[in-house]
PDB file of C-alpha atoms in Angstrom:
ATOM      1  CA  MET A  27     -77.953  22.889  29.043  1.00 43.00           C
ATOM      2  CA  ALA A  28     -78.978  26.210  30.053  1.00 70.00           C
ATOM      3  CA  ASN A  29     -79.731  27.651  33.526  1.00 82.00           C
ATOM      4  CA  PRO A  30     -83.489  27.321  34.061  1.00 81.00           C
ATOM      5  CA  GLU A  31     -83.369  30.914  35.631  1.00 85.00           C
ATOM      6  CA  LYS A  32     -81.386  32.445  32.708  1.00 83.00           C
ATOM      7  CA  VAL A  33     -84.126  30.552  30.571  1.00 85.00           C
ATOM      8  CA  ASP A  34     -87.045  31.757  32.604  1.00 87.00           C
ATOM      9  CA  ALA A  35     -85.882  35.289  32.299  1.00 86.00           C
ATOM     10  CA  VAL A  36     -85.434  35.544  28.414  1.00 85.00           C
ATOM     11  CA  SER A  37     -88.760  34.236  28.622  1.00 86.00           C
ATOM     12  CA  GLU A  38     -90.226  36.711  30.876  1.00 90.00           C
ATOM     13  CA  ILE A  39     -88.356  39.781  28.923  1.00 86.00           C
ATOM     14  CA  ALA A  40     -89.203  38.456  25.549  1.00 87.00           C
ATOM     15  CA  ASP A  41     -93.240  38.258  27.305  1.00 87.00           C
ATOM     16  CA  LEU A  42     -92.463  41.953  28.263  1.00 87.00           C
ATOM     17  CA  PHE A  43     -91.580  43.217  24.601  1.00 86.00           C
ATOM     18  CA  ARG A  44     -94.387  41.290  22.913  1.00 87.00           C
ATOM     19  CA  GLU A  45     -96.722  42.699  25.060  1.00 87.00           C
ATOM     20  CA  SER A  46     -95.886  46.558  25.048  1.00 87.00           C
ATOM     21  CA  ASP A  47     -95.964  48.752  21.940  1.00 85.00           C
ATOM     22  CA  ALA A  48     -93.004  50.702  22.819  1.00 86.00           C
ATOM     23  CA  ALA A  49     -89.675  50.663  24.950  1.00 87.00           C
ATOM     24  CA  VAL A  50     -87.061  52.522  26.280  1.00 88.00           C
ATOM     25  CA  ILE A  51     -83.833  51.689  26.931  1.00 87.00           C
ATOM     26  CA  THR A  52     -82.064  53.388  30.195  1.00 87.00           C
ATOM     27  CA  GLU A  53     -78.374  53.140  31.980  1.00 87.00           C
ATOM     28  CA  TYR A  54     -79.621  53.796  35.847  1.00 84.00           C
ATOM     29  CA  ARG A  55     -76.128  53.956  37.255  1.00 86.00           C
ATOM     30  CA  GLY A  56     -75.920  55.918  40.368  1.00 85.00           C
ATOM     31  CA  LEU A  57     -79.622  55.961  41.074  1.00 85.00           C
ATOM     32  CA  SER A  58     -80.594  54.757  44.890  1.00 86.00           C
ATOM     33  CA  VAL A  59     -83.847  52.358  44.917  1.00 89.00           C
ATOM     34  CA  GLY A  60     -85.799  54.987  45.899  1.00 88.00           C
ATOM     35  CA  ASP A  61     -85.150  56.832  43.138  1.00 87.00           C
ATOM     36  CA  LEU A  62     -86.056  53.736  40.780  1.00 87.00           C
ATOM     37  CA  GLN A  63     -89.067  53.425  43.067  1.00 90.00           C
ATOM     38  CA  GLU A  64     -90.083  57.247  41.939  1.00 89.00           C
ATOM     39  CA  LEU A  65     -89.418  56.703  38.645  1.00 87.00           C
ATOM     40  CA  ARG A  66     -91.427  53.508  38.240  1.00 89.00           C
ATOM     41  CA  ARG A  67     -94.399  55.759  40.523  1.00 89.00           C
ATOM     42  CA  SER A  68     -93.951  58.425  37.517  1.00 88.00           C
ATOM     43  CA  LEU A  69     -94.047  56.390  34.416  1.00 86.00           C
ATOM     44  CA  GLY A  70     -97.617  54.942  35.622  1.00 84.00           C
ATOM     45  CA  SER A  71     -99.722  52.000  35.922  1.00 84.00           C
ATOM     46  CA  GLU A  72     -99.169  50.729  31.797  1.00 85.00           C
ATOM     47  CA  THR A  73     -95.494  51.030  31.944  1.00 86.00           C
ATOM     48  CA  THR A  74     -92.936  48.319  33.305  1.00 86.00           C
ATOM     49  CA  TYR A  75     -89.670  49.587  33.966  1.00 87.00           C
ATOM     50  CA  ALA A  76     -87.110  46.544  34.437  1.00 85.00           C
ATOM     51  CA  VAL A  77     -83.535  46.356  35.378  1.00 86.00           C
ATOM     52  CA  VAL A  78     -82.344  44.026  32.603  1.00 87.00           C
ATOM     53  CA  LYS A  79     -79.422  41.806  32.261  1.00 87.00           C
ATOM     54  CA  ASN A  80     -77.674  42.794  28.745  1.00 84.00           C
ATOM     55  CA  THR A  81     -77.130  39.338  27.025  1.00 85.00           C
ATOM     56  CA  LEU A  82     -80.279  37.654  28.381  1.00 87.00           C
ATOM     57  CA  THR A  83     -82.306  41.235  27.169  1.00 85.00           C
ATOM     58  CA  GLU A  84     -80.618  40.522  23.481  1.00 87.00           C
ATOM     59  CA  ILE A  85     -81.637  36.731  23.252  1.00 85.00           C
ATOM     60  CA  ALA A  86     -85.203  37.935  24.539  1.00 86.00           C
ATOM     61  CA  ALA A  87     -85.561  40.663  21.891  1.00 85.00           C
ATOM     62  CA  ARG A  88     -84.480  38.387  19.024  1.00 84.00           C
ATOM     63  CA  GLU A  89     -87.432  35.803  19.955  1.00 85.00           C
ATOM     64  CA  ALA A  90     -89.968  38.611  20.093  1.00 84.00           C
ATOM     65  CA  GLY A  91     -88.707  39.331  16.613  1.00 83.00           C
ATOM     66  CA  ILE A  92     -86.979  42.648  17.875  1.00 81.00           C
ATOM     67  CA  ASP A  93     -83.147  43.234  16.347  1.00 74.00           C
ATOM     68  CA  ALA A  94     -82.844  46.393  16.991  1.00 70.00           C
ATOM     69  CA  PHE A  95     -80.286  46.215  20.321  1.00 69.00           C
ATOM     70  CA  ASP A  96     -77.620  43.767  18.785  1.00 63.00           C
ATOM     71  CA  GLY A  97     -74.356  44.103  20.452  1.00 63.00           C
ATOM     72  CA  THR A  98     -75.972  47.632  21.515  1.00 68.00           C
ATOM     73  CA  LEU A  99     -76.570  47.507  25.228  1.00 81.00           C
ATOM     74  CA  SER A 100     -74.082  47.797  27.857  1.00 82.00           C
ATOM     75  CA  GLY A 101     -73.329  48.498  31.106  1.00 83.00           C
ATOM     76  CA  PRO A 102     -76.225  49.045  33.977  1.00 87.00           C
ATOM     77  CA  THR A 103     -79.435  48.845  31.663  1.00 86.00           C
ATOM     78  CA  ALA A 104     -83.354  49.137  32.483  1.00 87.00           C
ATOM     79  CA  ILE A 105     -85.501  49.581  30.191  1.00 88.00           C
ATOM     80  CA  ALA A 106     -89.532  50.868  29.946  1.00 88.00           C
ATOM     81  CA  PHE A 107     -91.837  48.755  28.408  1.00 90.00           C
ATOM     82  CA  ILE A 108     -94.855  50.625  27.751  1.00 88.00           C
ATOM     83  CA  LYS A 109     -98.235  49.562  26.879  1.00 89.00           C
ATOM     84  CA  GLY A 110    -100.789  52.055  25.442  1.00 83.00           C
ATOM     85  CA  GLU A 111     -99.648  55.967  24.229  1.00 83.00           C
ATOM     86  CA  PRO A 112     -95.752  56.202  24.683  1.00 84.00           C
ATOM     87  CA  VAL A 113     -95.336  59.908  24.992  1.00 83.00           C
ATOM     88  CA  GLY A 114     -96.781  59.906  28.976  1.00 85.00           C
ATOM     89  CA  PRO A 115     -93.559  57.669  30.165  1.00 87.00           C
ATOM     90  CA  ALA A 116     -91.407  59.199  27.610  1.00 87.00           C
ATOM     91  CA  LYS A 117     -92.438  62.620  29.325  1.00 87.00           C
ATOM     92  CA  ALA A 118     -91.451  61.077  32.753  1.00 88.00           C
ATOM     93  CA  LEU A 119     -88.400  59.709  31.702  1.00 88.00           C
ATOM     94  CA  ARG A 120     -87.119  62.995  30.038  1.00 87.00           C
ATOM     95  CA  ASP A 121     -88.480  64.924  32.987  1.00 87.00           C
ATOM     96  CA  PHE A 122     -87.134  62.379  35.776  1.00 87.00           C
ATOM     97  CA  ALA A 123     -83.499  62.703  33.606  1.00 87.00           C
ATOM     98  CA  LYS A 124     -83.792  66.326  34.036  1.00 88.00           C
ATOM     99  CA  THR A 125     -83.354  65.941  38.100  1.00 88.00           C
ATOM    100  CA  HIS A 126     -81.627  62.758  38.030  1.00 85.00           C
ATOM    101  CA  GLU A 127     -78.212  63.150  35.599  1.00 86.00           C
ATOM    102  CA  GLN A 128     -77.790  59.314  36.500  1.00 86.00           C
ATOM    103  CA  LEU A 129     -80.296  58.379  34.554  1.00 86.00           C
ATOM    104  CA  VAL A 130     -79.574  58.351  30.663  1.00 87.00           C
ATOM    105  CA  ILE A 131     -81.890  57.932  27.855  1.00 87.00           C
ATOM    106  CA  LYS A 132     -80.200  55.476  25.602  1.00 86.00           C
ATOM    107  CA  SER A 133     -82.442  54.677  23.058  1.00 84.00           C
ATOM    108  CA  GLY A 134     -85.883  52.882  22.143  1.00 85.00           C
ATOM    109  CA  TYR A 135     -88.317  51.026  20.256  1.00 86.00           C
ATOM    110  CA  PHE A 136     -91.313  51.693  18.668  1.00 84.00           C
ATOM    111  CA  GLU A 137     -94.080  50.536  16.161  1.00 79.00           C
ATOM    112  CA  GLY A 138     -90.615  48.315  14.758  1.00 73.00           C
ATOM    113  CA  ALA A 139     -88.289  51.037  14.402  1.00 78.00           C
ATOM    114  CA  VAL A 140     -85.197  51.740  16.948  1.00 81.00           C
ATOM    115  CA  LEU A 141     -85.160  55.343  18.153  1.00 80.00           C
ATOM    116  CA  SER A 142     -82.329  57.209  18.862  1.00 78.00           C
ATOM    117  CA  LYS A 143     -81.698  59.371  22.002  1.00 79.00           C
ATOM    118  CA  GLU A 144     -82.978  62.018  20.175  1.00 81.00           C
ATOM    119  CA  ASP A 145     -86.093  60.428  18.643  1.00 79.00           C
ATOM    120  CA  VAL A 146     -87.104  59.645  22.381  1.00 78.00           C
ATOM    121  CA  GLN A 147     -86.978  63.130  22.776  1.00 80.00           C
ATOM    122  CA  THR A 148     -88.679  64.678  20.190  1.00 76.00           C
ATOM    123  CA  LEU A 149     -91.424  61.428  21.271  1.00 75.00           C
ATOM    124  CA  ALA A 150     -91.219  63.317  25.012  1.00 75.00           C
ATOM    125  CA  ASP A 151     -92.385  66.590  23.111  1.00 73.00           C
ATOM    126  CA  LEU A 152     -94.904  65.649  21.164  1.00 69.00           C
ATOM    127  CA  GLU A 153     -98.157  66.467  22.946  1.00 68.00           C
ATOM    128  CA  SER A 154    -100.723  63.622  24.041  1.00 67.00           C
ATOM    129  CA  ARG A 155    -103.118  61.740  21.870  1.00 66.00           C
ATOM    130  CA  GLU A 156    -105.889  63.663  23.086  1.00 69.00           C
ATOM    131  CA  VAL A 157    -104.806  67.297  22.939  1.00 68.00           C
ATOM    132  CA  LEU A 158    -103.542  66.266  19.274  1.00 63.00           C
ATOM    133  CA  LEU A 159    -107.255  65.220  18.580  1.00 73.00           C
ATOM    134  CA  ALA A 160    -108.686  67.856  19.609  1.00 74.00           C
ATOM    135  CA  LYS A 161    -106.698  69.945  17.514  1.00 66.00           C
ATOM    136  CA  ALA A 162    -107.539  68.438  14.504  1.00 73.00           C
ATOM    137  CA  ALA A 163    -110.890  68.247  15.729  1.00 75.00           C
ATOM    138  CA  GLY A 164    -110.676  72.075  15.891  1.00 71.00           C
ATOM    139  CA  ALA A 165    -109.093  72.270  12.380  1.00 71.00           C
ATOM    140  CA  MET A 166    -111.810  70.471  10.532  1.00 73.00           C
ATOM    141  CA  GLN A 167    -114.782  72.859  12.432  1.00 72.00           C
ATOM    142  CA  ALA A 168    -113.123  75.489  11.347  1.00 65.00           C
ATOM    143  CA  SER A 169    -112.916  73.933   8.005  1.00 68.00           C
ATOM    144  CA  MET A 170    -116.373  72.922   7.832  1.00 69.00           C
ATOM    145  CA  SER A 171    -117.484  76.268   9.040  1.00 67.00           C
ATOM    146  CA  LYS A 172    -115.417  78.474   6.192  1.00 68.00           C
ATOM    147  CA  ALA A 173    -116.750  76.290   3.455  1.00 67.00           C
ATOM    148  CA  ALA A 174    -120.584  76.478   4.806  1.00 67.00           C
ATOM    149  CA  ALA A 175    -119.994  80.496   4.828  1.00 66.00           C
ATOM    150  CA  THR A 176    -118.540  80.262   1.224  1.00 72.00           C
ATOM    151  CA  PHE A 177    -121.585  78.087   0.362  1.00 72.00           C
ATOM    152  CA  ALA A 178    -123.647  80.680   1.200  1.00 68.00           C
ATOM    153  CA  ALA A 179    -122.499  83.505   0.046  1.00 69.00           C
ATOM    154  CA  PRO A 180    -123.775  83.284  -3.188  1.00 73.00           C
ATOM    155  CA  LEU A 181    -127.334  82.952  -1.959  1.00 71.00           C
ATOM    156  CA  SER A 182    -127.114  85.463   0.280  1.00 72.00           C
ATOM    157  CA  LYS A 183    -125.648  87.705  -2.515  1.00 73.00           C
ATOM    158  CA  ALA A 184    -128.679  86.624  -4.675  1.00 72.00           C
ATOM    159  CA  ALA A 185    -131.397  87.828  -2.128  1.00 72.00           C
ATOM    160  CA  ARG A 186    -129.720  91.097  -1.460  1.00 77.00           C
ATOM    161  CA  THR A 187    -129.681  91.840  -5.355  1.00 80.00           C
ATOM    162  CA  VAL A 188    -133.228  90.573  -6.155  1.00 77.00           C
ATOM    163  CA  ASP A 189    -134.343  92.854  -2.638  1.00 77.00           C
ATOM    164  CA  ALA A 190    -132.480  95.679  -4.002  1.00 79.00           C
ATOM    165  CA  LEU A 191    -133.591  95.133  -7.475  1.00 80.00           C
ATOM    166  CA  ARG A 192    -137.584  95.263  -6.010  1.00 81.00           C
ATOM    167  CA  ALA A 193    -136.588  98.544  -3.603  1.00 82.00           C
ATOM    168  CA  LYS A 194    -135.388 100.331  -7.016  1.00 80.00           C
ATOM    169  CA  GLN A 195    -138.842  99.349  -8.632  1.00 84.00           C
ATOM    170  CA  GLU A 196    -141.005 100.681  -5.833  1.00 80.00           C
ATOM    171  CA  ALA A 197    -138.987 103.787  -5.834  1.00 73.00           C
TER     172      ALA A 197
END
């Protein structure tokens, strides 16, 4: 018979996996409670940073349909469950790990794919969604301006030619 507390913990972790768009697995050995509170604040309100038990997390991940962590969880583990855009929290984790060497980013999960430590770093290096959209809009606007100038060029060239012929006939 399973312990009710463990069943509840597995259910809670599985719900966190289902509700989040991404997850980053970290090892927090040596961080104080104050450090963890600072990290939670830096991650923002859309991210839940939870200290978890490894075996219960593996069971919960399987229940949530994620088989990425089977046998890979070891040591004191905490997971950042990210709702929404994962770039900001990934940057916050990376920056916190730079100043607090005890925090080790181990791996992650995003849109059905397992992320290595390097993948999480790459995700953190991306610019935010808004910046990328603004750059794309700027590129499209430049392309459209260039196309408009290209389409208008033959008309303006024809008008200048007709004006030159008219001036030549008057002279």
